[in-house]
Backbone atoms as SQL, in Angstrom:
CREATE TABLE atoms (id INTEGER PRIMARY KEY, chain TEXT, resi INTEGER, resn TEXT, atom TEXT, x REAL, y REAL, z REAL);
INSERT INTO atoms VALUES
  (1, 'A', 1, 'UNK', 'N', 34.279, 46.242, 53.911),
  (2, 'A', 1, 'UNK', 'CA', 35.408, 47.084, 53.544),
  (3, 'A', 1, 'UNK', 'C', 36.209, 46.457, 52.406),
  (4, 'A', 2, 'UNK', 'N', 36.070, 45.182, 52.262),
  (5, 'A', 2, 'UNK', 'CA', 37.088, 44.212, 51.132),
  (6, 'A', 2, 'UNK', 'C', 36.692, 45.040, 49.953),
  (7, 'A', 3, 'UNK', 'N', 35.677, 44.678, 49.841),
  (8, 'A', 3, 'UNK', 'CA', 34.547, 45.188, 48.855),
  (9, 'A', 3, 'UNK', 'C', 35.066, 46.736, 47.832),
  (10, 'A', 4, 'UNK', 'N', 34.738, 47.788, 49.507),
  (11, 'A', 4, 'UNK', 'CA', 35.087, 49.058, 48.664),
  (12, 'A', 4, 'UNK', 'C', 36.939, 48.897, 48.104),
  (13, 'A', 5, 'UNK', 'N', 37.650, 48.476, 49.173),
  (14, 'A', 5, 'UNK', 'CA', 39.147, 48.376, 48.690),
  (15, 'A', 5, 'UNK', 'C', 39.013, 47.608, 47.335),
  (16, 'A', 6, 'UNK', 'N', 38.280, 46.720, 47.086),
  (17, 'A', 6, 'UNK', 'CA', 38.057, 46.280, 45.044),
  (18, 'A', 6, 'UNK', 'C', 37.647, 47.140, 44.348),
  (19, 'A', 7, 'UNK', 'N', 36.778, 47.855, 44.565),
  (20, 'A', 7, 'UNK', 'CA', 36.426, 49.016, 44.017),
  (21, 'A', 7, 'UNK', 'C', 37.021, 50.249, 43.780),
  (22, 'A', 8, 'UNK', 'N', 38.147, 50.375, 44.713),
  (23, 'A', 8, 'UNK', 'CA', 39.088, 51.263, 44.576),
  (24, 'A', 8, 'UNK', 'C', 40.370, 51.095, 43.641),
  (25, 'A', 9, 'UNK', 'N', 40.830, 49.786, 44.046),
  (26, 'A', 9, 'UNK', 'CA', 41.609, 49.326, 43.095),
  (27, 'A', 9, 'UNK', 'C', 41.276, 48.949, 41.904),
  (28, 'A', 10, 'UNK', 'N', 40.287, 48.708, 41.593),
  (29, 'A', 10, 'UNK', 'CA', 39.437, 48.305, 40.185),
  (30, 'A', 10, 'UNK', 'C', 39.596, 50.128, 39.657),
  (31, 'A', 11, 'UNK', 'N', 39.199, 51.176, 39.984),
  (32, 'A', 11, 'UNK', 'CA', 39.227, 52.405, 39.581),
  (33, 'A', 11, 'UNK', 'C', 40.416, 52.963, 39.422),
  (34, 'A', 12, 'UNK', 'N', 41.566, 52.929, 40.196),
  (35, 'A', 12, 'UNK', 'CA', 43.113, 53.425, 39.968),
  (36, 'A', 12, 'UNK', 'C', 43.440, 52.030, 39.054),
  (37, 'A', 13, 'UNK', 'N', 43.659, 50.961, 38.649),
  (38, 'A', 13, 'UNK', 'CA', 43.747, 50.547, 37.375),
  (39, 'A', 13, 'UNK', 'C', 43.192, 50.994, 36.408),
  (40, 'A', 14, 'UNK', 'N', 42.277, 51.527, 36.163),
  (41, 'A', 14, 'UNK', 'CA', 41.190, 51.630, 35.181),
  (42, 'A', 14, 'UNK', 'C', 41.823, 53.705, 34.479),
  (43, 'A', 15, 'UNK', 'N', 42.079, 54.040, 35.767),
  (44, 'A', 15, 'UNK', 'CA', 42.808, 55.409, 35.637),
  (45, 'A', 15, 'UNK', 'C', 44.410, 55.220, 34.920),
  (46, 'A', 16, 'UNK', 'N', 44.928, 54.365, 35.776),
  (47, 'A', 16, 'UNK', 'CA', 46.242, 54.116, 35.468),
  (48, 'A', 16, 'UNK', 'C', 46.341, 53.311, 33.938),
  (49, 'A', 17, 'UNK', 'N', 45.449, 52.781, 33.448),
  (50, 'A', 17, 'UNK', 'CA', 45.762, 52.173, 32.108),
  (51, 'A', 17, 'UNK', 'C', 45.405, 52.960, 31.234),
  (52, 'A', 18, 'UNK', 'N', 44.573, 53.705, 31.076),
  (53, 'A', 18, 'UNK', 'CA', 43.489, 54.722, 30.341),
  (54, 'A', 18, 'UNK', 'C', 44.749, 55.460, 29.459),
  (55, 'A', 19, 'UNK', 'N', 44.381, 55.485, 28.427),
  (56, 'A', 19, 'UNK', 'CA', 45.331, 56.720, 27.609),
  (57, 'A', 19, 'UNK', 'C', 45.833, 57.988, 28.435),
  (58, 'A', 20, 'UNK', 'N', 46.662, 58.423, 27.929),
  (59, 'A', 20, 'UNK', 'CA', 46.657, 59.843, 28.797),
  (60, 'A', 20, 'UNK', 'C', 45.910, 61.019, 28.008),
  (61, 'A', 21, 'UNK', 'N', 45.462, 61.019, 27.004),
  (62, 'A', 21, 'UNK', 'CA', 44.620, 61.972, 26.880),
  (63, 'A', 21, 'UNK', 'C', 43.008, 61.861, 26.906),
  (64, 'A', 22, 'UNK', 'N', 42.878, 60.811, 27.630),
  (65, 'A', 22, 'UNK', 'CA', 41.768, 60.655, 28.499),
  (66, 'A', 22, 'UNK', 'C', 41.634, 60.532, 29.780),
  (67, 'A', 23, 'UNK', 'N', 42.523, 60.503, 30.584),
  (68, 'A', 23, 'UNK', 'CA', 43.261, 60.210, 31.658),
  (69, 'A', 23, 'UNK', 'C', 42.092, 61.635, 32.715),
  (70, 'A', 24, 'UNK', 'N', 41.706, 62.709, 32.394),
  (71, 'A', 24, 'UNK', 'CA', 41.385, 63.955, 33.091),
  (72, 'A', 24, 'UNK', 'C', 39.672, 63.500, 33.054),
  (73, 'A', 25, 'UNK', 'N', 38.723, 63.108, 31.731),
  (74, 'A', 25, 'UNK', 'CA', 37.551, 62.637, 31.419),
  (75, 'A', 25, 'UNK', 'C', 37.536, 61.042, 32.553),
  (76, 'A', 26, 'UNK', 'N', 38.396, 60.083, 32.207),
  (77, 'A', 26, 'UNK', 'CA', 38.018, 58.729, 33.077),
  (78, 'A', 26, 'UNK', 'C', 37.757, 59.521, 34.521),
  (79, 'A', 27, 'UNK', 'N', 39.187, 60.244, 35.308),
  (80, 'A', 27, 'UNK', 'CA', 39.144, 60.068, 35.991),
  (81, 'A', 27, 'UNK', 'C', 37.670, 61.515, 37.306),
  (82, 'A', 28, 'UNK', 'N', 36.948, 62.195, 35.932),
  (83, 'A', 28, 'UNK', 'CA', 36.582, 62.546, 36.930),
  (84, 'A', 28, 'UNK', 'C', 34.808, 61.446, 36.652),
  (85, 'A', 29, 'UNK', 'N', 34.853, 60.523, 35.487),
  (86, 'A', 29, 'UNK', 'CA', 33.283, 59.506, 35.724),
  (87, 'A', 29, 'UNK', 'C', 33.829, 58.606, 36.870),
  (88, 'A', 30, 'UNK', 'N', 35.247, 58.081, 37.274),
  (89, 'A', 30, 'UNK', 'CA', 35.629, 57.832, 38.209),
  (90, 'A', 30, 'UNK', 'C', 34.967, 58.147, 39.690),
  (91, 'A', 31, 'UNK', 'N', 35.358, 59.323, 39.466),
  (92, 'A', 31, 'UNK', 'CA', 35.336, 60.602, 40.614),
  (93, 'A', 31, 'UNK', 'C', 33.721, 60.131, 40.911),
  (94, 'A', 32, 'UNK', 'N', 32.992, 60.605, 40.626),
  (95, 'A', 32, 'UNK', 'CA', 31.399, 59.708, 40.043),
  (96, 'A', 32, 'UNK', 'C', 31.255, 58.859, 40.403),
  (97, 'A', 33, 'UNK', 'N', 31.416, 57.888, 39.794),
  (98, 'A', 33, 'UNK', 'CA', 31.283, 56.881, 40.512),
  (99, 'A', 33, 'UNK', 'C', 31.076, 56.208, 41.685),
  (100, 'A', 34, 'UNK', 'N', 32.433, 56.499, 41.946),
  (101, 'A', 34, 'UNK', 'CA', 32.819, 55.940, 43.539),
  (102, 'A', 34, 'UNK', 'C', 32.256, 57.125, 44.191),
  (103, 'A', 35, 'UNK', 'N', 32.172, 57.995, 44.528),
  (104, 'A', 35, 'UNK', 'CA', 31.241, 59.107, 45.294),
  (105, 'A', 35, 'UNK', 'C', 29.359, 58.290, 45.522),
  (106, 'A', 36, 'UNK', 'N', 28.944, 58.058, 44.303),
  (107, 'A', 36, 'UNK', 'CA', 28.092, 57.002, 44.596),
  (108, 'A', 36, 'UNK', 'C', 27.914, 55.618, 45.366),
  (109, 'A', 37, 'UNK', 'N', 28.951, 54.798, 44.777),
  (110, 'A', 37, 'UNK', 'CA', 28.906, 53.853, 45.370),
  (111, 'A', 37, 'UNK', 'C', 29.486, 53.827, 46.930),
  (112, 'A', 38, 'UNK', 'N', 30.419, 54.902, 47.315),
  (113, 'A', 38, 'UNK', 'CA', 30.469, 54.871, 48.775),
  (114, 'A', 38, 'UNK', 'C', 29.692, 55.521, 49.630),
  (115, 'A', 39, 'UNK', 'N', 28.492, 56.566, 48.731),
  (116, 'A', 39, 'UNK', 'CA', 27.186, 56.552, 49.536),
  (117, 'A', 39, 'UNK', 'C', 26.261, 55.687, 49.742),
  (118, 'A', 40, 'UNK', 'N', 25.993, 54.741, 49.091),
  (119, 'A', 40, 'UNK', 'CA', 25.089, 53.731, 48.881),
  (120, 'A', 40, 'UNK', 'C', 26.149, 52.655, 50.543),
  (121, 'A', 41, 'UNK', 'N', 27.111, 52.737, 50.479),
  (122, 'A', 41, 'UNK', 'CA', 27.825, 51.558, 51.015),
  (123, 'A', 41, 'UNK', 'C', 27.617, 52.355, 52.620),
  (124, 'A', 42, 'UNK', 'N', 28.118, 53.460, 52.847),
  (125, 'A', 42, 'UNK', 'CA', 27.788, 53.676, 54.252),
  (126, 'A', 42, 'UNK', 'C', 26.488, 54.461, 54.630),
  (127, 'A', 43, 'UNK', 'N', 25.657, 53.865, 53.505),
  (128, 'A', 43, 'UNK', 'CA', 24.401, 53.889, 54.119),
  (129, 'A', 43, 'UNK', 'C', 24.027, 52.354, 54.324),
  (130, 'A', 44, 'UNK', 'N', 24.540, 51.544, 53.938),
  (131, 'A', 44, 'UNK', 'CA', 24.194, 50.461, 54.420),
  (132, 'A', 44, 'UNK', 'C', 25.433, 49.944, 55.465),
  (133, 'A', 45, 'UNK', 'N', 25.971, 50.604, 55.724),
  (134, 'A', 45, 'UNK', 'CA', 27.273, 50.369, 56.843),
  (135, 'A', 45, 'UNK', 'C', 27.831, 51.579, 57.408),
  (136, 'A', 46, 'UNK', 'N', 26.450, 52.358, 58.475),
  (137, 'A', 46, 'UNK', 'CA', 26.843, 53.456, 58.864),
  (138, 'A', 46, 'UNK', 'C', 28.315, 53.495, 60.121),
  (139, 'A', 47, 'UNK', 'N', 28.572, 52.052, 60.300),
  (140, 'A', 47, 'UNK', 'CA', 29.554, 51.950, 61.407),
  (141, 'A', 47, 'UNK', 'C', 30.588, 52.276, 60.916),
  (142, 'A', 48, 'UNK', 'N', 30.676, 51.919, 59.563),
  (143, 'A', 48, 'UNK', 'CA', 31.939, 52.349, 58.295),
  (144, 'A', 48, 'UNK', 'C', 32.635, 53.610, 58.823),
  (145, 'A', 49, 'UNK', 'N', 31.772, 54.546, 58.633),
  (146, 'A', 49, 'UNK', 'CA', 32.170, 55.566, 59.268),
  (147, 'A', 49, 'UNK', 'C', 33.093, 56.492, 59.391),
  (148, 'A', 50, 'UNK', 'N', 33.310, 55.814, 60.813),
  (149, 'A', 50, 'UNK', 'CA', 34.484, 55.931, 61.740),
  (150, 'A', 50, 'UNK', 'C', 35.448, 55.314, 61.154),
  (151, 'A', 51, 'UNK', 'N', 35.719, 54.258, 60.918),
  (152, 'A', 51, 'UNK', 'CA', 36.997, 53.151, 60.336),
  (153, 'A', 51, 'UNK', 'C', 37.501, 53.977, 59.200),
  (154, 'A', 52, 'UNK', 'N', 36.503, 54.705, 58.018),
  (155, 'A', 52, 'UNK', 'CA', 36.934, 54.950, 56.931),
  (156, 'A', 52, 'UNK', 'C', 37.792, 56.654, 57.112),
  (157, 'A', 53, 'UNK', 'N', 37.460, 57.265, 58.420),
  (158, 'A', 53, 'UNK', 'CA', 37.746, 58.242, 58.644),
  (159, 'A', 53, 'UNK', 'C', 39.381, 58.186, 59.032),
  (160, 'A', 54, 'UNK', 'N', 39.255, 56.942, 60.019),
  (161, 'A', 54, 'UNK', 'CA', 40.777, 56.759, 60.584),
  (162, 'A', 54, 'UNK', 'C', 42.190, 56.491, 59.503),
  (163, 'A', 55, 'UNK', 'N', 41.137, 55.470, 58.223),
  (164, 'A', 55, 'UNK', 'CA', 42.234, 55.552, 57.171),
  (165, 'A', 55, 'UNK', 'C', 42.362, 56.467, 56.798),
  (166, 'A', 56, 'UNK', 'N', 41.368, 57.714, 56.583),
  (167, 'A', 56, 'UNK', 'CA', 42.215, 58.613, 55.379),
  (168, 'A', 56, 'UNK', 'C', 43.065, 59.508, 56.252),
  (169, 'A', 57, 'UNK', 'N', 42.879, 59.719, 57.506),
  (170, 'A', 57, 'UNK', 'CA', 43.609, 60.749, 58.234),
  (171, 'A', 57, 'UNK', 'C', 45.055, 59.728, 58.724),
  (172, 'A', 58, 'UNK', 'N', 45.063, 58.312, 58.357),
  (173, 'A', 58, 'UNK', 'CA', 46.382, 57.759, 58.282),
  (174, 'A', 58, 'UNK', 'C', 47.088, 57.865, 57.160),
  (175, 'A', 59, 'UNK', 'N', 46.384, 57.547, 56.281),
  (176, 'A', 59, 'UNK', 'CA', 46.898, 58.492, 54.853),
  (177, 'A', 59, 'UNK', 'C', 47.660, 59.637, 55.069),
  (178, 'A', 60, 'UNK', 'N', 46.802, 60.590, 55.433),
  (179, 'A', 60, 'UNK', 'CA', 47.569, 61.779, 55.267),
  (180, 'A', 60, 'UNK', 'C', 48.796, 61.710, 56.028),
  (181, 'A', 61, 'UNK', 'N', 48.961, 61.562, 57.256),
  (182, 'A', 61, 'UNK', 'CA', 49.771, 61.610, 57.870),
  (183, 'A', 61, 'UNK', 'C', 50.928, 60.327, 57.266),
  (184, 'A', 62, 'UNK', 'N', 51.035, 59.498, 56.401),
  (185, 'A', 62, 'UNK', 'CA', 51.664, 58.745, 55.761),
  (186, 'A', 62, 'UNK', 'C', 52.499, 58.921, 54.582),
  (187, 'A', 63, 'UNK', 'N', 51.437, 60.281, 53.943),
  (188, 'A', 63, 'UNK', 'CA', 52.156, 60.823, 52.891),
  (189, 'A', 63, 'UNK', 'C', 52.832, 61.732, 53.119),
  (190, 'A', 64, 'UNK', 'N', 52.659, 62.212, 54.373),
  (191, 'A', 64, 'UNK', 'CA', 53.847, 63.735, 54.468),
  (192, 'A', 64, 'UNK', 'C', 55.036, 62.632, 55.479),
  (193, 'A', 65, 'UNK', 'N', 55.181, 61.782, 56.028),
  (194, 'A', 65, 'UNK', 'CA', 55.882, 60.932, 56.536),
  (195, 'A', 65, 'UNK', 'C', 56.745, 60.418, 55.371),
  (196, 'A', 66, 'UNK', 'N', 56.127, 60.390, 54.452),
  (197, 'A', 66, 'UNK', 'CA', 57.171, 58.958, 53.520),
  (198, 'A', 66, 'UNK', 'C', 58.090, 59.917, 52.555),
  (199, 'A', 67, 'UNK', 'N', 57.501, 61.164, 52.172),
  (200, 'A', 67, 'UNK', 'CA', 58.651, 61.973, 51.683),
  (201, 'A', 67, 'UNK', 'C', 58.328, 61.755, 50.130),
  (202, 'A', 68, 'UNK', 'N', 59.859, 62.092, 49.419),
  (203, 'A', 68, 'UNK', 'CA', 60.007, 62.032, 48.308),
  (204, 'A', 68, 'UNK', 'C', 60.635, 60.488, 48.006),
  (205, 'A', 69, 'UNK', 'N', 60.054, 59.459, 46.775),
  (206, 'A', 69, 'UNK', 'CA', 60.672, 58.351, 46.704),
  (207, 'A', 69, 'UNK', 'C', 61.448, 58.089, 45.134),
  (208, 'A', 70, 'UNK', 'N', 62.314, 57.138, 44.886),
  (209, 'A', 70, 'UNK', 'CA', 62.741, 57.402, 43.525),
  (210, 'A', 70, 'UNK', 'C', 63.097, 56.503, 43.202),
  (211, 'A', 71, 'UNK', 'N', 62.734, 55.678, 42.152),
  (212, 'A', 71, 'UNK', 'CA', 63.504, 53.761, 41.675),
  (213, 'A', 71, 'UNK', 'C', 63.588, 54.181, 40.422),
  (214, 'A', 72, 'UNK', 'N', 64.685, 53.722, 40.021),
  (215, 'A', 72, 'UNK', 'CA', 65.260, 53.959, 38.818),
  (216, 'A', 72, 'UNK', 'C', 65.957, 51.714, 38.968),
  (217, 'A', 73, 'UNK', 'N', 64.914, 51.564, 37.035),
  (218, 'A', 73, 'UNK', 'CA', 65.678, 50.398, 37.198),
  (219, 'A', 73, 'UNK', 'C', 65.966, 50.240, 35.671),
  (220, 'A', 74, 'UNK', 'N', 66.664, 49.168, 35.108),
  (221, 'A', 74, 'UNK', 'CA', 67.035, 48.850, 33.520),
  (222, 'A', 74, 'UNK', 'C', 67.789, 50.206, 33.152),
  (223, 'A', 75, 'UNK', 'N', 68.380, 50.775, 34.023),
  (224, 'A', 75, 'UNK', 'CA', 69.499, 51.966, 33.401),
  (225, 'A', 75, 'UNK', 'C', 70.944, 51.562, 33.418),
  (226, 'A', 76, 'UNK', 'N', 71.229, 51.272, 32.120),
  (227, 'A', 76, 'UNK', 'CA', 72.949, 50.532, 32.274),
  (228, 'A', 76, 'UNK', 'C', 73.638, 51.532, 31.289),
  (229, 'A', 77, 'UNK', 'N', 74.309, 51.651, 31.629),
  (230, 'A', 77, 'UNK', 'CA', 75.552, 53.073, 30.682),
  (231, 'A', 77, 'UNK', 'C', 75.206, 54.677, 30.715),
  (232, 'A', 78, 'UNK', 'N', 74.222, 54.776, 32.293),
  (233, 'A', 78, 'UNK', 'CA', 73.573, 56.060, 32.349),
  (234, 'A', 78, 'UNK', 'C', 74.139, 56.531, 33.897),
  (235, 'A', 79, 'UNK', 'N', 74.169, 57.534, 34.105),
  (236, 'A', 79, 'UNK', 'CA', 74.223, 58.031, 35.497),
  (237, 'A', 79, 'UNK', 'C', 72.594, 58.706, 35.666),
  (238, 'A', 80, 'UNK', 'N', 72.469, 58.750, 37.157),
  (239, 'A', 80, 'UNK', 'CA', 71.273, 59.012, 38.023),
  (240, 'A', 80, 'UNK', 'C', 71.585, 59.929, 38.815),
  (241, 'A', 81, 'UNK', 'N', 71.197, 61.208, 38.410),
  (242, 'A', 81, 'UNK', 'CA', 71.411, 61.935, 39.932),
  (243, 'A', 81, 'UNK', 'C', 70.601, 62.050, 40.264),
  (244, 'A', 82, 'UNK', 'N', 69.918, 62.013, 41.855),
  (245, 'A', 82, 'UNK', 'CA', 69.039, 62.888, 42.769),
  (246, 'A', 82, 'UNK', 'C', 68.995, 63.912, 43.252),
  (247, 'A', 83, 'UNK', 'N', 68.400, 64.925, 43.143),
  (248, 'A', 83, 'UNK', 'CA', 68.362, 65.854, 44.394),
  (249, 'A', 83, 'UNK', 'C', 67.230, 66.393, 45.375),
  (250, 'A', 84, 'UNK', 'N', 67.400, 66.658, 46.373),
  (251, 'A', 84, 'UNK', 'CA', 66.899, 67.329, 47.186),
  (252, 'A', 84, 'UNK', 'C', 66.039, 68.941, 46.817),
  (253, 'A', 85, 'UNK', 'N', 66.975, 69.168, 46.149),
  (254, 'A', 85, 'UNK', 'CA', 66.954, 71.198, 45.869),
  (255, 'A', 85, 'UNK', 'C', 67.795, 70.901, 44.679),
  (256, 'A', 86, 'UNK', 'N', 68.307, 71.874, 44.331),
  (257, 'A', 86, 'UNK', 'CA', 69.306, 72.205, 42.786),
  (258, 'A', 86, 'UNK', 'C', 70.476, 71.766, 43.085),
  (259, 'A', 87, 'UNK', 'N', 71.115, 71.452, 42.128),
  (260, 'A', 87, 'UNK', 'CA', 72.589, 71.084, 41.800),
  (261, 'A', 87, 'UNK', 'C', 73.294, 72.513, 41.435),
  (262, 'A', 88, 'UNK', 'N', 74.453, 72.676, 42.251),
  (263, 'A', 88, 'UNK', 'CA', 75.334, 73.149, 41.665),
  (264, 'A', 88, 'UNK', 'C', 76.574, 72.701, 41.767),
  (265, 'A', 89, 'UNK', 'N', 77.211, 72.047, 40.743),
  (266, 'A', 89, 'UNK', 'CA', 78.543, 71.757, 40.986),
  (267, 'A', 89, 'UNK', 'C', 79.726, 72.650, 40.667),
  (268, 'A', 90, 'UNK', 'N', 79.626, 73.506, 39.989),
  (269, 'A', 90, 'UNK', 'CA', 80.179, 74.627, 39.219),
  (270, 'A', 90, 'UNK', 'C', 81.566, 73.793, 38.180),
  (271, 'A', 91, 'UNK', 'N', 80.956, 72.320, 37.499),
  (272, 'A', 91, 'UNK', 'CA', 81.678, 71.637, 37.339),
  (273, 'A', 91, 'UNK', 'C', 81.346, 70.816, 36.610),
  (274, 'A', 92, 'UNK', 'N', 81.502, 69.543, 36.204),
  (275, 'A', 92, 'UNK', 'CA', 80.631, 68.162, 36.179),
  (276, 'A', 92, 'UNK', 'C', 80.815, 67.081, 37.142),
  (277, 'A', 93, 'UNK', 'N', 80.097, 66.106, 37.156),
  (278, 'A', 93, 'UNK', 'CA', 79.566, 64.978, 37.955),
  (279, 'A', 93, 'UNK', 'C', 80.183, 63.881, 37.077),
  (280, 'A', 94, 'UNK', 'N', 81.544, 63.329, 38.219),
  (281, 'A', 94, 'UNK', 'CA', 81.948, 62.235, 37.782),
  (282, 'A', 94, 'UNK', 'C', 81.783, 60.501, 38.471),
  (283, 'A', 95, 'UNK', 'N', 80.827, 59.519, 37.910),
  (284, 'A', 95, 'UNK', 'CA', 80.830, 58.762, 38.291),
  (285, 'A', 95, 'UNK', 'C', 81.868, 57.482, 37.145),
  (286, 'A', 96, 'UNK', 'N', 82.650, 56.912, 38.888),
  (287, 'A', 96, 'UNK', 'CA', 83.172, 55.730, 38.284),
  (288, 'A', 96, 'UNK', 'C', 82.285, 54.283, 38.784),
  (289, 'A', 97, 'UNK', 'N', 82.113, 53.482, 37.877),
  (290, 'A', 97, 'UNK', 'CA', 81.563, 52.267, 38.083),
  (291, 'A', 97, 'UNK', 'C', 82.464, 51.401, 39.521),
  (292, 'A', 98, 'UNK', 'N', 81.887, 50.928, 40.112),
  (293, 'A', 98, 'UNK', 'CA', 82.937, 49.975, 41.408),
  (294, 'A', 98, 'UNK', 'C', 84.190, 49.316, 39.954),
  (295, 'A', 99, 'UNK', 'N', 85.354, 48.596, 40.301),
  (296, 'A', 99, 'UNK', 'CA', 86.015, 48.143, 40.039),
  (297, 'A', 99, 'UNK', 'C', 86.509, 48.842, 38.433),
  (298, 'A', 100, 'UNK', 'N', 86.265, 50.231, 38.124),
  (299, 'A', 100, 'UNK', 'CA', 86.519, 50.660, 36.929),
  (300, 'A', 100, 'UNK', 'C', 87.941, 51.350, 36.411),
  (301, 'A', 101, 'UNK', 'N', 88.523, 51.513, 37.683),
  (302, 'A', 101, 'UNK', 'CA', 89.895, 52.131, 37.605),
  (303, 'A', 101, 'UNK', 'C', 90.462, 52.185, 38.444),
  (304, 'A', 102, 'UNK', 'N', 91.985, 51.808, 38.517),
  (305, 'A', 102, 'UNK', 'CA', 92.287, 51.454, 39.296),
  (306, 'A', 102, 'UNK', 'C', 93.776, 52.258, 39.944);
């Protein structure tokens, strides 16, 4: 299993660095790829299987668990809003810095 997890991560680098207007071409010789090489692998590790089944259905259930996420960093003299749904303030959005007025 080490193995395919290098292989996986070796491929989402390889996606993730790629230009973006090649980004749709890498990722489906990608796609290729690894479709091969994880037939070749649980044919020689039919016990795989099962194990590889349990991750992806932890996956899923991981990604509808974890939600929406958001890091915002190196932003100095900017405001950040988030939302959920739409903004309406019928107004503007005033942020003061901690210790900015007093």
């Amino acid at each position: 299993m080490a193995t395919l997890k290098r292989l996986l991560d070796a491929a989402r680098t390889r996606l993730v660095e790629c230009p973006e207007g090649e980004r749709d071409a890498v990722a489906e010789a990608l796609q290729r790829e690894l479709f091969i090489q994880l037939a070749a692998f649980l044919q020689k590790n039919p016990d795989a299987a099962a194990e590889l089944q349990a991750l992806v259905d932890g996956a899923d259930s991981a990604e509808e668990a974890r939600g929406d996420r958001t890091s915002v960093h190196h932003n100095t003299n900017s405001q950040v809003v988030i939302s959920g749904g739409g903004i309406s303030t019928g107004g503007s959005i005033v942020y003061r810095a901690p210790g900015g007025e007093k």
